[in-house]
């Protein structure tokens, strides 16, 4: 009999873009061709510029995707959690990894070799459509972040980032939306493309207004409406 962890993993996998359009039999067959990978908190899975040979689906935990400038400054592109996929760009546009993937918490993943991805995409048009949908969604988000960098101020970007993390990792409790992002203040700053000092100031301002409560590596959103409006 399947353990509760196996059942949870199965549910997580079925929501991933590679799997969501497949029937149970095909999903089981795809799953069987993937290999499990474990990463510990802080461990780098691959680096920007490495040759890419596999894509990954997150089963448990969080990872960050980031790039760095020649002088060592870092920018975070995305924080990924369960059911999310990454590492596919170098499949469809063969070349080096476009970002570095690092575990923010201990994490378990499934990996699929690039030639296997191509096999599935060629034989199952519905898998291609799901992947295209995900790529389009990512481009949409990237365009939005670019526009925010130009048109929004830092507090607006911080509010939006918290609400985005909240929509994926938040847990609604009696006292508010608990967003356990697991990021340091430095990482939060890298995610919104601002200095740590400016981001801290914005967070302290939100806390002072009673919109959020700050906790180590987490934010409790007390006023979703006002914070969302600030991030719009
Ligand atoms: P790949 O280039 O193989 O390895 C790095 C991965 O980061 C990349 O595939 C994508 O899956 C992911 N990635 C790259 N750019 C972005 C972005 N702007 N937003 C979200 N994920 C990204």
PDB file of C-alpha atoms and ligand atoms in Angstrom, residues 46 65 77-78 85-90 96-99 138 142, ligand 1:
ATOM      1  CA  UNK A  46      23.581  23.528 -11.336  1.00  0.00           C
ATOM      2  CA  UNK A  65      16.892  30.489  -9.723  1.00  0.00           C
ATOM      3  CA  UNK A  77      14.546  35.261 -11.294  1.00  0.00           C
ATOM      4  CA  UNK A  78      12.186  33.024  -9.411  1.00  0.00           C
ATOM      5  CA  UNK A  85       9.386  22.713 -13.340  1.00  0.00           C
ATOM      6  CA  UNK A  86      12.720  24.200 -14.331  1.00  0.00           C
ATOM      7  CA  UNK A  87      15.760  23.422 -16.446  1.00  0.00           C
ATOM      8  CA  UNK A  88      13.741  23.092 -19.649  1.00  0.00           C
ATOM      9  CA  UNK A  89      15.168  26.091 -21.543  1.00  0.00           C
ATOM     10  CA  UNK A  90      18.341  24.257 -22.436  1.00  0.00           C
ATOM     11  CA  UNK A  96      24.260  26.446 -21.395  1.00  0.00           C
ATOM     12  CA  UNK A  97      22.049  26.849 -18.324  1.00  0.00           C
ATOM     13  CA  UNK A  98      20.577  30.350 -18.223  1.00  0.00           C
ATOM     14  CA  UNK A  99      20.509  30.519 -14.407  1.00  0.00           C
ATOM     15  CA  UNK A 138       6.940  32.613 -17.791  1.00  0.00           C
ATOM     16  CA  UNK A 142       9.169  38.179 -17.029  1.00  0.00           C
TER      17      UNK A 142
HETATM   18  P1  LIG B   1      17.801  26.208 -18.030  1.00  0.00           P
HETATM   19  O1  LIG B   1      18.357  27.354 -18.800  1.00  0.00           O
HETATM   20  O2  LIG B   1      18.000  24.852 -18.551  1.00  0.00           O
HETATM   21  O3  LIG B   1      18.376  26.291 -16.534  1.00  0.00           O
HETATM   22  C1  LIG B   1      18.005  27.420 -15.753  1.00  0.00           C
HETATM   23  C2  LIG B   1      16.507  27.451 -15.649  1.00  0.00           C
HETATM   24  O4  LIG B   1      15.947  28.557 -14.978  1.00  0.00           O
HETATM   25  C3  LIG B   1      15.902  27.596 -17.064  1.00  0.00           C
HETATM   26  O5  LIG B   1      16.215  26.444 -17.821  1.00  0.00           O
HETATM   27  C4  LIG B   1      14.466  27.842 -16.726  1.00  0.00           C
HETATM   28  O6  LIG B   1      13.810  26.659 -16.365  1.00  0.00           O
HETATM   29  C5  LIG B   1      14.618  28.736 -15.474  1.00  0.00           C
HETATM   30  N1  LIG B   1      14.473  30.173 -15.824  1.00  0.00           N
HETATM   31  C6  LIG B   1      15.272  30.898 -16.629  1.00  0.00           C
HETATM   32  N2  LIG B   1      14.817  32.158 -16.726  1.00  0.00           N
HETATM   33  C7  LIG B   1      13.710  32.235 -15.956  1.00  0.00           C
HETATM   34  C8  LIG B   1      12.778  33.295 -15.623  1.00  0.00           C
HETATM   35  N3  LIG B   1      12.923  34.529 -16.119  1.00  0.00           N
HETATM   36  N4  LIG B   1      11.754  32.992 -14.808  1.00  0.00           N
HETATM   37  C9  LIG B   1      11.612  31.755 -14.298  1.00  0.00           C
HETATM   38  N5  LIG B   1      12.455  30.726 -14.560  1.00  0.00           N
HETATM   39  C10 LIG B   1      13.482  30.959 -15.378  1.00  0.00           C
END
